[in-house]
Structures are given as structure tokens and as C-alpha cells.
Amino acid sequence: MPASKVWVTGLTVGAIAVVAALAVQADQGAKPEATATRPTASASARPSAGPTKPAATAVPEDSGTGRRIVYSLAAKRVWLVDASDAARRTFVVWPGTVSPDPGDYTVGTRSGDPITGSDGVEIEHVVYFAAKSGKNIAFSNAVDGSSPPPAAAGTQTGGIRMKKADGSALWTFGETGTAVVVVK
């Protein structure tokens, strides 16, 4: 193959790799959310979109007020809410097999050093706030950043895992005494 064809092939492969890497990064980034606007006179002939639903990332209405950590069992999502009731961060989590009951809790103890979780995974940023069925329930992240594997049949785990960056943010936000509100 002539050198010019090798050069063109190399550039094409490199460009495809860059585009693929950018696509993966874009897929992991923030997603735009649609917002409802009032129709103008020119748009009044269009059918109505109907009532709007709250954004999936909005702080649940039944989660209290003030600075708090909100954990939704159904959404498998956590919100870090400041004193003005604004969500400073929200993220999805992987719950353990033992879930806390809906209600109000307080961050009790914390463990910053890596420890072994009940599933055998090395974890860090452990923020304990409840206990149920003899299991401590805590937020944490895997030291290696992995998502937890499914629990073995019959295994009870109380860890609520998150990505490493989210674990770090929750660790900083969730000081001892911080309110934790668990909603359905």
C-alpha cells in the first residue's frame, strides 16, 4: 500500500477514535431537560401538551425543608439539599438488599478510611444513618469506583453505593448530625 494511503487511513482511524471518545463523554454528561413555555398567539392552534410533570431530578416535595440529604427508594436517587431548599447535587445510587423505612434520620457515624463492605468490596466515604434487620445502612462508594455486583441470593447488604465522585460529594456534605430524609 502506498505511503499516502497509509497516512489517510491512519488519519481516518484517528478521527473516528476521537469522535467515539467524545460521544462517550457526551453521553455521560448532563442531559438537557425540556421546559414548558406558554403558547403564543401564533401557536394557539397547536394541540396542548397537557400538564407538565416535575423534572425527574427535582427534590421530592415530601422531603422536608432545610439542609438535608434526601434519598428516594423508588427513584434510587439522592439529593444534597442546601439550607435554601435548593438541590446542590443529585445522582443515582445502587441500593443494598436491606432498605431503610421512609422517615427522618440523622448522620450518626462516618468512616473515611477504606473498609470492607458486607459484600466483600473495599469501600470508602461511609456515612451511616440507619439500621434495619440487624444491618447498618450507609451511603458509600467502592474504592475502585466500580458499581456493586448483584448481591448473592439471601445475602443482606445495607450499603447504598454511588459513583466515586458522588461519594466524595456526599462525604463532604454529610457531616455528623446532618438530616437524612428517606422518601418512597
Coordinates of C-alpha atoms in Angstrom, one line a residue:
M1 CA 0.0 0.0 0.0
P2 CA 1.4 3.4 -0.9
A3 CA 2.5 5.7 2.0
S4 CA -0.2 8.2 1.1
K5 CA -3.0 5.6 1.6
V6 CA -1.4 4.5 4.9
W7 CA -1.3 8.2 6.0
V8 CA -5.0 8.8 5.0
T9 CA -6.1 5.5 6.7
G10 CA -4.3 6.5 9.9
L11 CA -5.9 9.9 10.0
T12 CA -9.3 8.4 9.3
V13 CA -8.9 5.8 12.1
G14 CA -7.7 8.6 14.5
A15 CA -10.6 10.8 13.7
I16 CA -13.1 8.0 14.3
A17 CA -11.5 7.3 17.6
V18 CA -11.7 10.9 18.7
V19 CA -15.3 11.2 17.7
A20 CA -16.2 7.9 19.6
A21 CA -14.4 9.2 22.7
L22 CA -16.3 12.5 22.5
A23 CA -19.6 10.7 22.0
V24 CA -19.0 8.5 25.2
Q25 CA -18.1 11.7 27.2
A26 CA -21.2 13.5 25.9
D27 CA -23.4 10.5 26.8
Q28 CA -22.1 10.6 30.4
G29 CA -22.6 14.4 30.8
A30 CA -25.6 16.4 31.9
K31 CA -28.7 15.9 29.8
P32 CA -30.8 18.9 28.8
E33 CA -34.3 19.0 30.2
A34 CA -37.3 20.3 28.3
T35 CA -39.2 23.2 29.9
A36 CA -42.8 24.2 29.3
T37 CA -43.5 27.6 27.8
R38 CA -46.7 29.4 27.4
P39 CA -48.0 29.2 23.8
T40 CA -48.0 32.4 21.8
A41 CA -50.9 33.6 19.7
S42 CA -49.4 32.0 16.7
A43 CA -49.0 28.7 18.5
S44 CA -52.5 28.6 19.9
A45 CA -53.8 26.4 17.1
R46 CA -51.4 23.6 18.1
P47 CA -52.7 20.9 20.5
S48 CA -51.8 21.3 24.1
A49 CA -49.1 19.2 25.5
G50 CA -51.1 18.7 28.7
P51 CA -50.0 19.3 32.3
T52 CA -46.2 19.2 32.9
K53 CA -44.7 16.7 35.3
P54 CA -42.0 17.8 37.7
A55 CA -38.5 17.2 36.5
A56 CA -37.1 13.7 37.5
T57 CA -34.3 15.5 39.3
A58 CA -36.5 17.9 41.3
V59 CA -36.2 17.5 45.1
P60 CA -39.2 15.4 46.2
E61 CA -41.9 17.7 47.7
D62 CA -42.5 15.4 50.7
S63 CA -38.8 15.6 51.8
G64 CA -38.9 18.3 54.4
T65 CA -37.1 21.6 54.5
G66 CA -33.6 22.9 55.2
R67 CA -30.2 21.4 54.7
R68 CA -30.5 17.7 54.3
I69 CA -29.7 14.5 52.3
V70 CA -32.8 13.2 50.6
Y71 CA -32.9 9.5 49.5
S72 CA -35.7 8.2 47.3
L73 CA -36.3 4.5 47.4
A74 CA -38.3 4.3 44.2
A75 CA -36.1 6.6 42.1
K76 CA -32.9 5.2 43.6
R77 CA -31.6 8.8 43.7
V78 CA -30.0 11.1 46.3
W79 CA -30.2 14.8 46.6
L80 CA -27.9 17.1 48.6
V81 CA -30.1 20.0 49.5
D82 CA -28.8 23.2 51.0
A83 CA -30.4 25.4 53.7
S84 CA -32.4 27.4 51.0
D85 CA -34.0 24.1 49.8
A86 CA -32.1 24.1 46.5
A87 CA -30.6 20.8 45.3
R88 CA -26.8 21.3 45.1
R89 CA -26.3 17.9 43.6
T90 CA -28.3 14.8 42.7
F91 CA -27.3 11.4 41.5
V92 CA -28.4 7.8 41.1
V93 CA -27.4 5.1 43.6
W94 CA -27.3 1.3 43.8
P95 CA -29.2 0.3 46.9
G96 CA -28.4 -2.8 49.0
T97 CA -30.9 -5.5 49.7
V98 CA -32.0 -4.0 53.0
S99 CA -33.6 -0.6 52.6
P100 CA -34.4 1.9 55.4
D101 CA -38.0 2.7 56.1
P102 CA -39.3 6.1 54.8
G103 CA -38.7 8.7 57.5
D104 CA -36.3 11.1 59.1
Y105 CA -32.8 10.1 60.2
T106 CA -29.5 11.8 61.1
V107 CA -26.0 11.0 60.0
G108 CA -24.5 9.2 63.0
T109 CA -21.0 8.0 62.4
R110 CA -18.7 8.2 59.4
S111 CA -15.8 6.2 58.2
G112 CA -13.3 7.9 55.9
D113 CA -10.7 5.1 55.8
P114 CA -11.3 2.2 53.3
I115 CA -13.1 -0.7 54.9
T116 CA -14.6 -3.9 53.5
G117 CA -18.4 -3.8 52.8
S118 CA -20.8 -6.6 53.7
D119 CA -20.5 -7.7 50.0
G120 CA -16.7 -8.0 50.3
V121 CA -16.0 -4.9 48.2
E122 CA -13.5 -2.3 49.6
I123 CA -15.5 0.9 50.2
E124 CA -14.8 4.5 51.4
H125 CA -16.7 7.6 52.4
V126 CA -19.1 5.6 54.5
V127 CA -21.9 7.7 56.0
Y128 CA -24.1 5.7 58.4
F129 CA -27.6 6.9 59.2
A130 CA -29.9 3.9 59.9
A131 CA -30.1 0.3 60.9
K132 CA -32.7 -2.4 60.0
S133 CA -32.8 -6.1 60.2
G134 CA -29.5 -6.1 62.1
K135 CA -27.8 -4.3 59.2
N136 CA -26.2 -0.9 59.3
I137 CA -27.4 1.3 56.4
A138 CA -24.9 3.7 55.0
F139 CA -24.0 5.6 51.9
S140 CA -20.6 4.7 50.4
N141 CA -18.6 4.2 47.2
A142 CA -16.3 1.5 46.0
V143 CA -12.6 2.5 46.3
D144 CA -12.0 1.3 42.8
G145 CA -15.1 3.3 41.5
S146 CA -17.0 0.2 40.4
S147 CA -20.7 -0.4 40.7
P148 CA -21.7 -3.2 43.0
P149 CA -22.4 -6.6 41.6
P150 CA -25.8 -8.0 42.4
A151 CA -25.9 -9.5 45.9
A152 CA -25.8 -13.3 46.2
A153 CA -29.2 -14.9 46.9
G154 CA -30.1 -14.5 50.5
T155 CA -27.3 -12.0 51.3
Q156 CA -28.4 -8.9 53.2
T157 CA -26.5 -5.7 52.4
G158 CA -27.2 -2.3 53.8
G159 CA -24.9 -0.3 51.6
I160 CA -26.2 2.4 49.3
R161 CA -23.5 2.7 46.7
M162 CA -22.7 5.6 44.4
K163 CA -20.1 6.7 41.9
K164 CA -16.8 7.7 43.4
A165 CA -17.3 11.5 42.7
D166 CA -20.8 11.4 44.2
G167 CA -19.4 9.5 47.3
S168 CA -16.8 12.3 47.8
A169 CA -19.5 15.0 47.5
L170 CA -21.8 13.2 49.9
W171 CA -18.9 12.7 52.3
T172 CA -18.2 16.4 52.3
F173 CA -21.9 17.4 52.6
G174 CA -23.0 14.7 55.1
E175 CA -21.3 15.7 58.3
T176 CA -22.2 14.0 61.6
G177 CA -25.7 15.4 62.6
T178 CA -26.8 16.1 59.0
A179 CA -30.5 15.3 58.4
V180 CA -31.3 12.4 56.1
V181 CA -34.8 12.1 54.8
V182 CA -35.9 8.8 53.1
V183 CA -38.9 9.0 50.9
K184 CA -40.8 6.3 48.9

